[in-house]
Coordinates of C-alpha atoms in Angstrom, one line a residue:
Chain A
M1 CA 33.8 -24.1 2.8
E2 CA 30.8 -22.1 3.2
T3 CA 27.3 -23.7 2.4
I4 CA 24.7 -21.6 0.4
S5 CA 21.8 -21.1 2.5
P6 CA 18.8 -22.4 0.9
T7 CA 16.6 -19.8 1.6
V8 CA 18.9 -18.1 -0.8
V9 CA 18.3 -20.8 -3.6
N10 CA 14.6 -20.8 -2.8
L11 CA 14.9 -16.9 -3.2
I12 CA 16.7 -17.3 -7.2
I13 CA 14.0 -19.9 -7.8
F14 CA 11.3 -18.0 -6.6
V15 CA 12.4 -14.9 -8.7
L16 CA 12.6 -17.0 -12.0
A17 CA 9.6 -18.7 -11.5
I18 CA 7.7 -14.9 -11.7
Y19 CA 9.5 -13.9 -14.6
V20 CA 8.5 -17.0 -16.1
G21 CA 5.0 -16.6 -15.0
Y22 CA 4.4 -13.3 -16.2
H23 CA 5.8 -14.0 -19.5
V24 CA 3.5 -16.7 -20.1
V25 CA 0.5 -15.6 -18.5
W26 CA 0.4 -12.5 -21.3
T27 CA 0.3 -15.1 -23.8
V28 CA -2.9 -16.4 -22.8
T29 CA -5.7 -14.9 -24.5
P30 CA -8.7 -12.9 -22.7
A31 CA -10.7 -15.3 -23.8
L32 CA -9.2 -17.9 -21.8
H33 CA -9.0 -16.3 -19.0
T34 CA -11.7 -17.5 -16.8
P35 CA -10.4 -21.1 -17.7
L36 CA -7.0 -19.5 -16.5
M37 CA -7.9 -18.5 -12.8
A38 CA -9.5 -22.3 -13.0
V39 CA -6.9 -23.8 -13.8
T40 CA -4.2 -22.0 -11.7
N41 CA -6.4 -22.6 -8.6
A42 CA -5.6 -26.3 -9.3
L43 CA -2.3 -25.7 -9.7
S44 CA -1.6 -23.6 -6.6
A45 CA -3.2 -27.3 -4.9
V46 CA 0.6 -28.5 -5.8
I47 CA 0.4 -27.8 -1.9
I48 CA -0.8 -31.2 -1.3
V49 CA 2.8 -32.3 -1.7
G50 CA 3.2 -30.6 2.0
A51 CA -0.3 -31.6 3.1
M52 CA 0.6 -35.3 2.3
L53 CA 3.9 -34.7 4.3
A54 CA 1.8 -33.9 7.2
A55 CA -0.6 -36.0 7.0
A56 CA 1.4 -39.1 6.9
L57 CA 5.0 -38.8 8.5
T58 CA 3.7 -36.7 12.0
E59 CA 3.2 -38.2 15.0
G60 CA 1.3 -35.8 17.1
D61 CA -2.6 -35.7 16.8
L62 CA -2.3 -31.5 15.7
S63 CA 0.0 -32.0 12.7
R64 CA -1.4 -35.3 11.8
W65 CA -5.3 -33.9 11.6
M66 CA -4.3 -30.3 10.4
G67 CA -2.2 -32.8 7.5
T68 CA -5.5 -34.6 7.1
A69 CA -7.3 -31.4 6.5
A70 CA -5.3 -29.7 4.3
V71 CA -5.0 -33.0 2.0
A72 CA -9.1 -32.5 1.4
L73 CA -9.2 -28.6 1.0
A74 CA -6.5 -29.6 -1.3
S75 CA -8.2 -31.9 -3.4
V76 CA -11.2 -30.0 -3.8
N77 CA -9.4 -28.1 -5.6
I78 CA -7.2 -30.0 -7.9
F79 CA -10.0 -32.4 -9.0
G80 CA -12.7 -29.1 -9.1
G81 CA -10.5 -27.2 -10.7
F82 CA -9.3 -29.5 -13.6
L83 CA -12.3 -30.9 -14.3
V84 CA -14.2 -27.6 -14.4
T85 CA -11.2 -26.4 -16.7
K86 CA -11.8 -29.5 -18.9
R87 CA -15.9 -28.3 -18.9
M88 CA -15.1 -24.7 -19.8
L89 CA -12.4 -25.7 -22.5
E90 CA -14.9 -28.5 -24.2
M91 CA -17.3 -25.2 -24.7
F92 CA -14.7 -24.1 -27.0
K93 CA -14.3 -26.8 -29.4
K94 CA -14.8 -26.0 -32.8
K95 CA -18.9 -26.9 -33.1
D96 CA -18.6 -27.7 -36.8
K97 CA -19.7 -30.9 -37.1
P98 CA -22.7 -30.5 -34.5
A99 CA -23.7 -27.0 -35.9
T100 CA -24.6 -28.8 -39.3
D101 CA -26.3 -32.0 -37.5
T102 CA -28.3 -28.9 -35.5
A103 CA -29.0 -27.4 -38.8
A104 CA -30.2 -30.6 -40.8
K105 CA -32.6 -31.4 -38.0
A106 CA -34.1 -28.5 -38.3
G107 CA -34.7 -28.4 -42.0
A108 CA -36.2 -31.8 -41.1
H109 CA -38.8 -30.7 -38.9
K110 CA -39.7 -28.3 -41.4
Chain B
M1 CA 13.8 -43.2 -4.4
S2 CA 16.7 -41.1 -3.7
L3 CA 15.7 -37.3 -2.9
N4 CA 17.6 -36.5 -6.1
V5 CA 15.1 -38.7 -7.9
V6 CA 12.3 -36.9 -6.2
T7 CA 13.5 -33.2 -6.6
L8 CA 14.3 -34.1 -10.3
L9 CA 10.5 -35.5 -10.6
Y10 CA 9.2 -32.3 -9.1
L11 CA 11.0 -30.3 -11.8
V12 CA 9.1 -32.3 -14.3
A13 CA 5.9 -31.9 -12.9
S14 CA 6.8 -27.9 -12.6
V15 CA 7.8 -27.8 -15.9
F16 CA 4.2 -29.6 -17.2
F17 CA 2.8 -26.8 -15.2
I18 CA 4.0 -24.2 -17.5
Q19 CA 3.0 -26.5 -20.2
A20 CA -0.7 -26.4 -18.9
L21 CA -0.8 -22.3 -18.8
K22 CA 1.1 -21.9 -22.0
G23 CA -1.6 -23.7 -24.0
L24 CA -4.3 -21.6 -23.3
S25 CA -2.5 -19.2 -25.4
H26 CA -5.4 -20.3 -28.4
P27 CA -8.8 -22.5 -27.2
T28 CA -7.2 -25.6 -29.8
T29 CA -4.0 -26.0 -27.8
A30 CA -5.8 -25.3 -24.2
R31 CA -7.3 -28.7 -23.7
R32 CA -3.7 -30.6 -24.3
G33 CA -2.2 -27.9 -21.7
N34 CA -5.1 -28.9 -19.3
V35 CA -3.6 -32.9 -19.7
F36 CA -0.4 -31.2 -19.0
G37 CA -1.6 -30.1 -16.0
M38 CA -3.0 -33.0 -14.9
V39 CA -0.5 -35.1 -15.9
G40 CA 2.2 -32.8 -13.8
M41 CA -0.5 -33.0 -10.7
A42 CA -0.4 -36.9 -10.6
L43 CA 3.0 -36.8 -11.4
A44 CA 3.6 -34.7 -8.0
A45 CA 1.5 -36.5 -5.8
F46 CA 2.9 -39.7 -6.5
T47 CA 6.5 -39.0 -6.3
T48 CA 5.3 -37.6 -2.8
A49 CA 3.0 -41.2 -2.2
A50 CA 6.4 -43.0 -2.5
L51 CA 8.9 -40.8 -0.9
I52 CA 6.5 -41.3 2.5
V53 CA 6.7 -44.6 1.3
K54 CA 10.8 -44.4 1.4
L55 CA 10.8 -42.3 4.1
A56 CA 8.8 -44.0 6.6
D57 CA 10.3 -47.1 6.1
S58 CA 7.7 -48.9 4.2
K59 CA 5.3 -49.1 7.4
A60 CA 3.3 -46.3 5.4
A61 CA 0.3 -46.3 7.6
G62 CA 0.1 -42.7 7.5
M63 CA -0.6 -43.2 3.8
V64 CA -4.4 -44.0 5.1
Y65 CA -4.8 -40.4 6.3
V66 CA -3.5 -39.1 2.7
F67 CA -6.5 -41.8 1.4
S68 CA -9.0 -40.5 3.5
G69 CA -8.5 -37.0 2.7
L70 CA -8.0 -37.2 -0.8
L71 CA -11.1 -39.1 -1.1
V72 CA -13.3 -36.5 0.8
G73 CA -12.0 -33.8 -1.1
G74 CA -11.4 -35.4 -4.6
T75 CA -15.4 -36.0 -4.6
A76 CA -16.7 -33.1 -3.4
G77 CA -14.4 -30.9 -5.5
A78 CA -15.5 -33.5 -8.7
I79 CA -19.3 -32.7 -8.0
M80 CA -18.9 -29.2 -7.6
A81 CA -17.2 -29.2 -11.1
K82 CA -20.0 -31.2 -12.5
R83 CA -22.4 -28.9 -11.3
V84 CA -21.6 -25.4 -11.4
E85 CA -23.7 -23.2 -13.6
M86 CA -21.2 -21.3 -16.0
T87 CA -22.9 -18.0 -14.2
K88 CA -21.7 -19.3 -10.5
M89 CA -18.0 -19.4 -11.8
P90 CA -16.8 -16.6 -10.2
E91 CA -18.2 -18.2 -7.1
L92 CA -16.9 -21.5 -7.3
V93 CA -13.3 -19.8 -8.1
A94 CA -13.6 -17.6 -4.7
F95 CA -14.8 -20.8 -3.1
M96 CA -11.4 -22.5 -4.4
H97 CA -8.9 -19.5 -3.7
S98 CA -10.2 -19.9 -0.2
M99 CA -9.3 -23.6 0.3
I100 CA -5.9 -22.8 -0.5
G101 CA -5.8 -20.5 2.2
L102 CA -7.0 -22.4 4.4
A103 CA -4.7 -25.4 3.2
A104 CA -1.8 -23.5 3.5
V105 CA -2.4 -22.4 7.6
C106 CA -3.1 -25.5 8.5
I107 CA -0.1 -27.2 6.3
A108 CA 2.1 -24.4 8.8
I109 CA 0.5 -25.1 11.9
A110 CA 1.6 -29.0 10.8
V111 CA 5.1 -27.5 10.5
V112 CA 5.3 -25.7 13.4
A113 CA 4.2 -28.2 15.7
E114 CA 6.7 -30.8 14.2
P115 CA 9.2 -29.6 11.8
S116 CA 11.5 -32.4 11.8
A117 CA 8.6 -34.9 10.1
F118 CA 9.4 -32.4 7.1
G119 CA 13.4 -32.8 7.0
I120 CA 13.3 -29.4 7.8
S121 CA 14.8 -29.7 11.7
A122 CA 17.1 -32.2 12.9
K123 CA 15.7 -35.6 13.7
G124 CA 14.0 -35.1 17.2
S125 CA 14.5 -31.4 17.4
A126 CA 11.5 -29.2 17.6
L127 CA 14.0 -25.8 16.7
L128 CA 13.4 -24.7 13.4
P129 CA 15.7 -22.5 11.5
I130 CA 15.0 -18.7 11.8
G131 CA 15.1 -18.2 8.1
N132 CA 12.2 -21.0 7.7
R133 CA 10.4 -19.7 10.8
I134 CA 10.0 -15.9 8.8
E135 CA 9.2 -18.2 6.0
L136 CA 6.4 -19.4 7.4
F137 CA 4.9 -16.5 9.2
I138 CA 4.6 -15.4 5.7
G139 CA 3.0 -18.3 4.0
T140 CA 0.5 -18.3 7.5
F141 CA -0.5 -14.9 7.4
V142 CA -0.7 -14.9 3.2
G143 CA -2.7 -17.8 3.3
A144 CA -5.0 -16.4 5.7
I145 CA -5.9 -13.3 4.2
T146 CA -6.5 -15.8 1.2
F147 CA -9.1 -17.4 3.5
S148 CA -11.2 -15.2 4.9
G149 CA -11.4 -12.5 1.9
S150 CA -12.5 -15.4 -0.6
V151 CA -15.3 -16.3 2.0
I152 CA -16.0 -12.3 1.8
A153 CA -15.7 -12.6 -1.8
F154 CA -17.7 -15.3 -2.0
G155 CA -20.6 -13.9 -0.3
K156 CA -20.2 -11.0 -2.1
L157 CA -20.3 -12.6 -5.5
S158 CA -23.7 -15.3 -4.6
G159 CA -25.3 -12.2 -2.9
K160 CA -27.9 -14.8 -1.7
Y161 CA -27.1 -14.3 2.1
K162 CA -28.7 -11.3 4.5
L163 CA -25.5 -10.8 6.2
R164 CA -24.1 -7.2 6.1
V165 CA -20.6 -7.9 5.3
F166 CA -21.7 -10.4 2.3
Q167 CA -23.9 -7.8 0.4
G168 CA -22.6 -5.8 -2.5
A169 CA -22.6 -2.5 -1.4
P170 CA -19.1 -1.4 0.5
V171 CA -19.1 -1.7 4.0
T172 CA -16.7 1.6 5.7
F173 CA -16.5 3.6 8.7
S174 CA -14.6 6.1 10.1
G175 CA -10.7 4.7 10.9
Q176 CA -11.2 1.7 8.8
H177 CA -7.8 2.7 7.1
T178 CA -5.7 3.2 10.8
L179 CA -7.6 -0.1 11.8
N180 CA -5.8 -2.0 9.2
A181 CA -2.4 -0.3 9.8
I182 CA -2.3 -1.4 13.1
L183 CA -3.7 -4.8 13.3
G184 CA -0.8 -5.0 9.9
L185 CA 1.8 -3.6 12.1
G186 CA 0.6 -5.9 15.3
M187 CA 0.6 -8.9 12.6
L188 CA 3.9 -8.2 12.0
G189 CA 5.2 -8.0 16.0
C190 CA 3.8 -11.3 16.0
G191 CA 5.9 -12.3 13.1
I192 CA 9.0 -11.4 14.3
W193 CA 8.3 -12.6 18.1
F194 CA 7.6 -15.7 16.0
A195 CA 10.8 -15.4 14.3
V196 CA 12.7 -15.0 17.5
T197 CA 10.8 -17.5 19.7
Q198 CA 8.4 -19.9 17.4
D199 CA 6.4 -20.1 20.7
W200 CA 2.8 -20.9 19.8
T201 CA 1.2 -17.6 20.9
P202 CA 2.8 -15.3 18.8
F203 CA 1.7 -17.8 15.8
I204 CA -1.7 -18.0 17.0
I205 CA -2.6 -14.5 17.4
L206 CA -0.6 -13.7 14.1
T207 CA -3.0 -16.1 12.4
I208 CA -6.3 -14.8 14.3
I209 CA -5.0 -11.3 13.2
A210 CA -4.7 -12.5 9.6
F211 CA -8.2 -14.0 9.3
I212 CA -9.9 -10.3 10.6
L213 CA -7.8 -8.6 8.4
G214 CA -8.6 -11.0 5.3
V215 CA -12.4 -9.1 6.2
L216 CA -11.7 -5.9 6.5
I217 CA -9.5 -5.7 3.5
I218 CA -12.6 -7.1 1.2
I219 CA -15.5 -5.5 3.0
P220 CA -15.1 -2.1 1.6
I221 CA -14.9 -2.7 -1.7
G222 CA -18.0 -2.6 -3.8
G223 CA -20.0 -5.8 -5.4
A224 CA -18.9 -4.1 -9.1
D225 CA -15.5 -4.5 -8.1
M226 CA -15.5 -8.0 -8.1
P227 CA -13.5 -8.9 -11.2
V228 CA -10.5 -7.3 -9.5
V229 CA -11.1 -8.9 -5.9
V230 CA -11.6 -12.4 -7.8
S231 CA -8.3 -11.8 -9.4
M232 CA -6.1 -10.5 -6.8
L233 CA -7.5 -13.1 -4.7
N234 CA -6.2 -15.6 -7.1
S235 CA -3.0 -13.8 -6.6
Y236 CA -3.1 -14.2 -3.0
S237 CA -3.5 -17.9 -3.5
G238 CA -0.6 -18.4 -5.1
W239 CA 1.6 -16.2 -2.4
A240 CA 0.6 -18.6 -0.1
A241 CA 1.3 -21.5 -2.1
A242 CA 5.1 -20.2 -2.4
G243 CA 4.7 -19.1 1.1
I244 CA 5.1 -22.7 2.3
G245 CA 7.0 -23.7 -1.2
F246 CA 9.4 -21.2 0.8
S247 CA 9.3 -22.8 4.4
L248 CA 9.4 -26.7 2.9
N249 CA 12.2 -26.0 1.1
N250 CA 10.2 -27.7 -1.7
A251 CA 11.0 -25.5 -5.5
M252 CA 7.9 -27.0 -7.5
L253 CA 5.9 -25.6 -4.7
I254 CA 8.0 -21.8 -5.0
I255 CA 7.5 -22.3 -8.7
A256 CA 3.5 -23.3 -8.8
G257 CA 2.9 -21.1 -6.4
S258 CA 5.0 -17.9 -8.4
L259 CA 3.1 -18.5 -11.9
V260 CA -0.5 -18.5 -10.1
G261 CA 0.9 -15.3 -7.9
S262 CA 1.9 -13.9 -11.2
S263 CA -0.9 -15.1 -13.0
G264 CA -3.6 -12.9 -10.5
A265 CA -1.5 -9.9 -10.2
I266 CA -1.7 -9.7 -14.0
L267 CA -5.1 -10.6 -14.4
S268 CA -6.1 -7.9 -11.8
Y269 CA -3.8 -5.0 -13.8
I270 CA -6.2 -6.1 -16.8
M271 CA -9.2 -5.8 -14.9
C272 CA -8.0 -2.3 -13.2
K273 CA -6.7 -1.3 -16.6
A274 CA -10.6 -1.6 -18.2
M275 CA -12.2 0.1 -16.0
N276 CA -9.8 3.1 -16.0
R277 CA -9.0 2.9 -12.0
S278 CA -5.6 2.2 -10.1
F279 CA -5.3 -0.9 -8.2
F280 CA -5.0 1.2 -4.7
N281 CA -8.2 3.1 -5.9
V282 CA -10.2 -0.5 -6.2
I283 CA -8.5 -1.7 -2.9
L284 CA -9.0 1.2 -0.8
G285 CA -12.9 0.7 -1.9
G286 CA -15.9 2.5 -0.8
F287 CA -16.5 3.7 -4.3
G288 CA -18.0 0.2 -6.8
Q289 CA -22.1 0.8 -5.7
D290 CA -23.5 -2.5 -6.7
G291 CA -27.0 -2.3 -8.9
G292 CA -26.9 1.5 -9.2
T293 CA -28.6 4.3 -8.2
V294 CA -31.3 5.2 -10.4
A295 CA -30.6 8.4 -12.7
G296 CA -33.2 10.7 -11.3
K297 CA -30.9 14.0 -10.6
Q298 CA -30.4 14.7 -14.5
E299 CA -34.0 15.8 -15.8
Q300 CA -35.7 13.6 -17.9
R301 CA -34.6 13.6 -21.4
P302 CA -36.9 12.5 -24.2
V303 CA -35.7 8.4 -25.6
K304 CA -37.0 6.2 -28.7
S305 CA -38.0 3.4 -27.7
G306 CA -39.8 0.5 -29.8
S307 CA -40.7 -3.2 -29.7
S308 CA -38.7 -6.1 -29.9
D309 CA -40.7 -6.9 -33.3
D310 CA -39.3 -3.5 -34.5
A311 CA -35.7 -4.4 -33.2
A312 CA -35.8 -8.0 -35.3
F313 CA -37.1 -6.1 -38.5
M314 CA -34.0 -3.4 -38.4
M315 CA -31.7 -6.4 -37.7
S316 CA -33.1 -8.8 -40.7
N317 CA -32.3 -6.0 -42.7
A318 CA -28.9 -5.4 -41.7
E319 CA -25.5 -6.4 -43.3
T320 CA -23.5 -6.8 -40.6
V321 CA -24.7 -6.7 -36.6
V322 CA -22.6 -6.4 -34.0
I323 CA -23.7 -7.6 -30.5
V324 CA -21.9 -6.1 -26.9
P325 CA -23.3 -8.7 -24.0
G326 CA -23.6 -7.6 -20.8
Y327 CA -24.0 -8.5 -17.0
G328 CA -27.7 -8.0 -17.6
L329 CA -27.4 -11.2 -20.4
A330 CA -25.9 -13.4 -17.8
V331 CA -28.4 -12.3 -15.1
S332 CA -31.2 -13.3 -17.0
R333 CA -29.4 -16.2 -18.4
A334 CA -30.1 -15.4 -22.2
Q335 CA -27.2 -16.6 -23.6
H336 CA -29.2 -19.3 -25.3
A337 CA -31.9 -17.2 -26.5
L338 CA -29.2 -15.0 -27.9
K339 CA -27.8 -18.0 -29.3
E340 CA -30.8 -18.9 -31.6
L341 CA -31.9 -15.0 -32.6
A342 CA -27.9 -14.9 -34.2
H343 CA -28.7 -18.0 -35.8
K344 CA -31.7 -17.1 -37.0
L345 CA -30.1 -14.1 -38.6
G346 CA -26.8 -15.8 -39.8
E347 CA -29.3 -17.7 -41.9
K348 CA -30.8 -14.4 -43.4
G349 CA -27.2 -13.6 -44.5
V350 CA -26.9 -11.3 -42.0
N351 CA -23.0 -10.7 -40.4
V352 CA -23.2 -11.8 -36.9
R353 CA -19.9 -10.9 -34.9
Y354 CA -19.8 -10.2 -30.8
A355 CA -17.7 -7.9 -28.9
I356 CA -16.7 -8.2 -25.2
H357 CA -15.4 -5.4 -22.7
P358 CA -12.7 -7.1 -21.0
V359 CA -14.7 -6.1 -17.4
A360 CA -18.3 -7.7 -19.1
G361 CA -19.1 -10.1 -16.3
R362 CA -18.6 -10.8 -12.8
M363 CA -14.4 -12.0 -13.5
P364 CA -11.7 -11.8 -16.2
G365 CA -13.2 -13.8 -19.4
H366 CA -16.4 -14.7 -17.6
M367 CA -18.3 -13.8 -20.6
N368 CA -16.7 -15.1 -23.2
V369 CA -17.4 -18.6 -21.2
L370 CA -21.0 -17.7 -21.3
L371 CA -21.0 -17.5 -25.0
A372 CA -18.8 -20.7 -25.4
E373 CA -21.3 -22.6 -23.0
A374 CA -24.4 -21.4 -25.6
E375 CA -21.7 -22.9 -28.4
I376 CA -21.7 -19.6 -30.1
P377 CA -18.2 -20.0 -31.8
Y378 CA -15.5 -18.4 -30.4
D379 CA -14.0 -17.2 -33.8
Q380 CA -16.6 -15.0 -33.9
V381 CA -16.2 -13.8 -30.6
F382 CA -14.3 -10.3 -30.4
E383 CA -11.8 -8.7 -27.9
M384 CA -12.7 -4.8 -27.4
E385 CA -9.3 -3.5 -29.6
D386 CA -9.8 -6.1 -32.4
I387 CA -13.5 -4.5 -33.2
N388 CA -13.8 -1.4 -32.3
A389 CA -12.6 -0.1 -35.9
D390 CA -15.2 -2.0 -37.2
F391 CA -17.8 0.5 -35.5
K392 CA -18.2 2.5 -38.3
Q393 CA -19.0 0.2 -40.9
T394 CA -21.5 -2.1 -38.4
D395 CA -25.2 -1.3 -39.5
V396 CA -27.2 -2.2 -36.1
V397 CA -25.7 -2.8 -32.9
L398 CA -27.6 -4.6 -30.4
V399 CA -26.5 -3.8 -26.4
L400 CA -27.7 -6.6 -24.1
G401 CA -27.5 -5.3 -20.5
A402 CA -24.1 -3.4 -20.8
N403 CA -24.1 0.4 -19.7
D404 CA -20.8 1.8 -18.8
V405 CA -18.6 -0.3 -20.9
V406 CA -20.3 1.8 -24.5
N407 CA -20.9 5.4 -22.6
P408 CA -19.3 7.6 -25.0
A409 CA -19.0 9.4 -21.8
A410 CA -15.8 8.1 -20.9
K411 CA -14.6 10.2 -24.3
T412 CA -15.4 13.8 -22.4
P413 CA -12.6 15.4 -20.2
G414 CA -14.4 16.1 -16.8
S415 CA -16.5 12.8 -16.9
A416 CA -16.3 10.4 -14.2
I417 CA -15.6 7.6 -16.4
F418 CA -13.0 9.3 -18.6
G419 CA -10.1 7.4 -20.3
M420 CA -11.6 4.3 -19.2
P421 CA -11.8 2.4 -22.5
I422 CA -15.1 1.6 -24.3
L423 CA -16.9 -0.4 -27.2
E424 CA -17.4 2.4 -29.4
A425 CA -21.1 0.9 -30.0
H426 CA -21.9 4.8 -30.5
Q427 CA -20.0 4.8 -34.3
A428 CA -22.2 2.4 -35.7
R429 CA -25.0 3.3 -38.3
T430 CA -28.2 2.2 -35.6
V431 CA -28.3 1.5 -31.9
I432 CA -30.4 -1.1 -30.0
V433 CA -30.4 -1.1 -26.4
N434 CA -32.0 -3.7 -24.6
K435 CA -32.2 -2.7 -21.1
R436 CA -34.6 -3.4 -18.1
S437 CA -35.3 0.5 -17.3
M438 CA -33.3 3.2 -17.6
A439 CA -31.3 3.3 -14.2
S440 CA -27.8 4.2 -14.6
G441 CA -25.0 1.9 -14.4
Y442 CA -22.1 0.7 -11.6
A443 CA -20.6 4.2 -11.8
G444 CA -24.4 6.2 -11.5
L445 CA -23.4 8.2 -14.7
D446 CA -26.3 9.5 -17.3
N447 CA -25.2 7.6 -21.2
D448 CA -25.7 9.5 -23.9
L449 CA -26.1 6.8 -25.8
F450 CA -29.6 5.9 -25.2
Y451 CA -30.7 9.6 -26.2
M452 CA -29.3 9.6 -29.3
D453 CA -31.6 9.9 -32.6
K454 CA -30.2 6.4 -33.9
T455 CA -30.7 4.6 -31.1
M456 CA -33.6 2.9 -29.9
M457 CA -34.5 1.6 -26.9
V458 CA -36.0 -1.8 -25.5
F459 CA -37.3 -2.2 -22.6
G460 CA -37.6 -5.5 -20.3
D461 CA -35.3 -8.6 -19.4
A462 CA -32.7 -9.8 -22.0
K463 CA -34.1 -13.2 -22.4
K464 CA -37.9 -11.9 -22.9
V465 CA -36.7 -9.2 -25.2
L466 CA -34.6 -12.1 -27.1
E467 CA -37.2 -14.9 -27.1
D468 CA -39.6 -12.4 -28.5
M469 CA -36.9 -11.0 -31.6
G470 CA -36.6 -14.7 -32.5
K471 CA -40.2 -15.3 -32.9
A472 CA -40.7 -12.2 -34.8
L473 CA -37.7 -12.9 -37.1
D474 CA -39.8 -16.7 -38.0
N475 CA -42.4 -14.2 -39.5
L476 CA -40.7 -12.0 -41.4

């Protein structure tokens, strides 16, 4: 029997994923568009998977060094992207408690 | 661990990535979403590590390289995330796009050199299936364009570098589009050559051409169009990741890449719409002059200018105040001073809200982050569509370093910005505008709002003016 080429399977995944992405991203509130960009930076760094294979499984110097460099570049984004998103999202926390604290402090100073 | 288990774990990670984006629909669910993203990424990395150990027959000496790369990159990334100032977020994001682009190119080179290590060619054979060659070509050129384009975007955003291509003003020359088209065709030709022969020569040439093209397509775009450029490069970085996923037959990479790609595309669309410009109009460039030209052409019209004290008095007597922050606020880092002022007004019983135009700041949602950083509660911050109807009932609008986004000329047919959605500040009873000077905004237009009878101009640096207003409020 004829087998389906992996490219065709990949294409199916690709089209469906764009569809999911399109619908999910439209639900993102405009106030969080900057964190969205930062977290997508981290997500596209999932190519670290390819980079790890290149760094660990290749034998030639060229591909090994390219792989190691790619691991380093992608991990900049993984750590940088997720951590900076976390930092930004912390700022969007409801600040009821601290607000009353500062108000109380301001009162004490007067 | 069998390959089926590996693939299923990748599927779980992919679902987690979708959850990470889905969480961003509301600030309260966003942090949990981010945790999903981190767990998904950790799962992907550990699964791959386990796969490597298995494929290397438990002699995983190669993992040393992985760990050293991870240590160096991870440390650098963590330090940057901790130290970056919120005003500098666009630069950080542009920088991270370039990382993805370069990583994609590196991986593609490794794949061309040793395809058998990735399980996409027979063991011991270096011959790739033709489909993978085409996919590698696409992944490489998109990655290379993302890298060099992001480097230029980074330079334009930071504005610190003397080099001409890093200046905000667009770089244009005659025959620019022809040159780009020739290079593009040349690259395509090399791609076909590579797909047929799997030779290094066309691969190297096409990579170099793509690096040059990345520079050429970003330099004609003006500094003020950076929100579109940053979103567009965000999209490219996703497509580059998806391209690598295709060449490695890895579904998770394709899914994550497509999510990012469509996210960036949607953001570009939103930004273009908020500026009422077509995507191609922005990309073809040459329009956005940074900094604005001084409106010397128009005859001098009288404006009413007042002091910070007057403005403070007007606001303290108002029932409702809407604040319109623009990029000028970010430049003078006045968000904390603004918060102090709003807090004092709140104590006097004034209802203070904020109105955000989609292109306020230098990237999508930038102004929201700057206000959140100053601990301004997000439920006082409103998007344009949600607050525009309320301007009529607003006593005082305080415009801080914004210009084109409140220009009523957008309602006049024939104006250069006609049709651009604006914040309808001119509908309010009184308008206070803080600017450094009467220089016009980036569209180079005079703003009728400034000459209205109900408008009072307060000239000066936003931070200084806001602090003065705060002091004046204390003395009232």
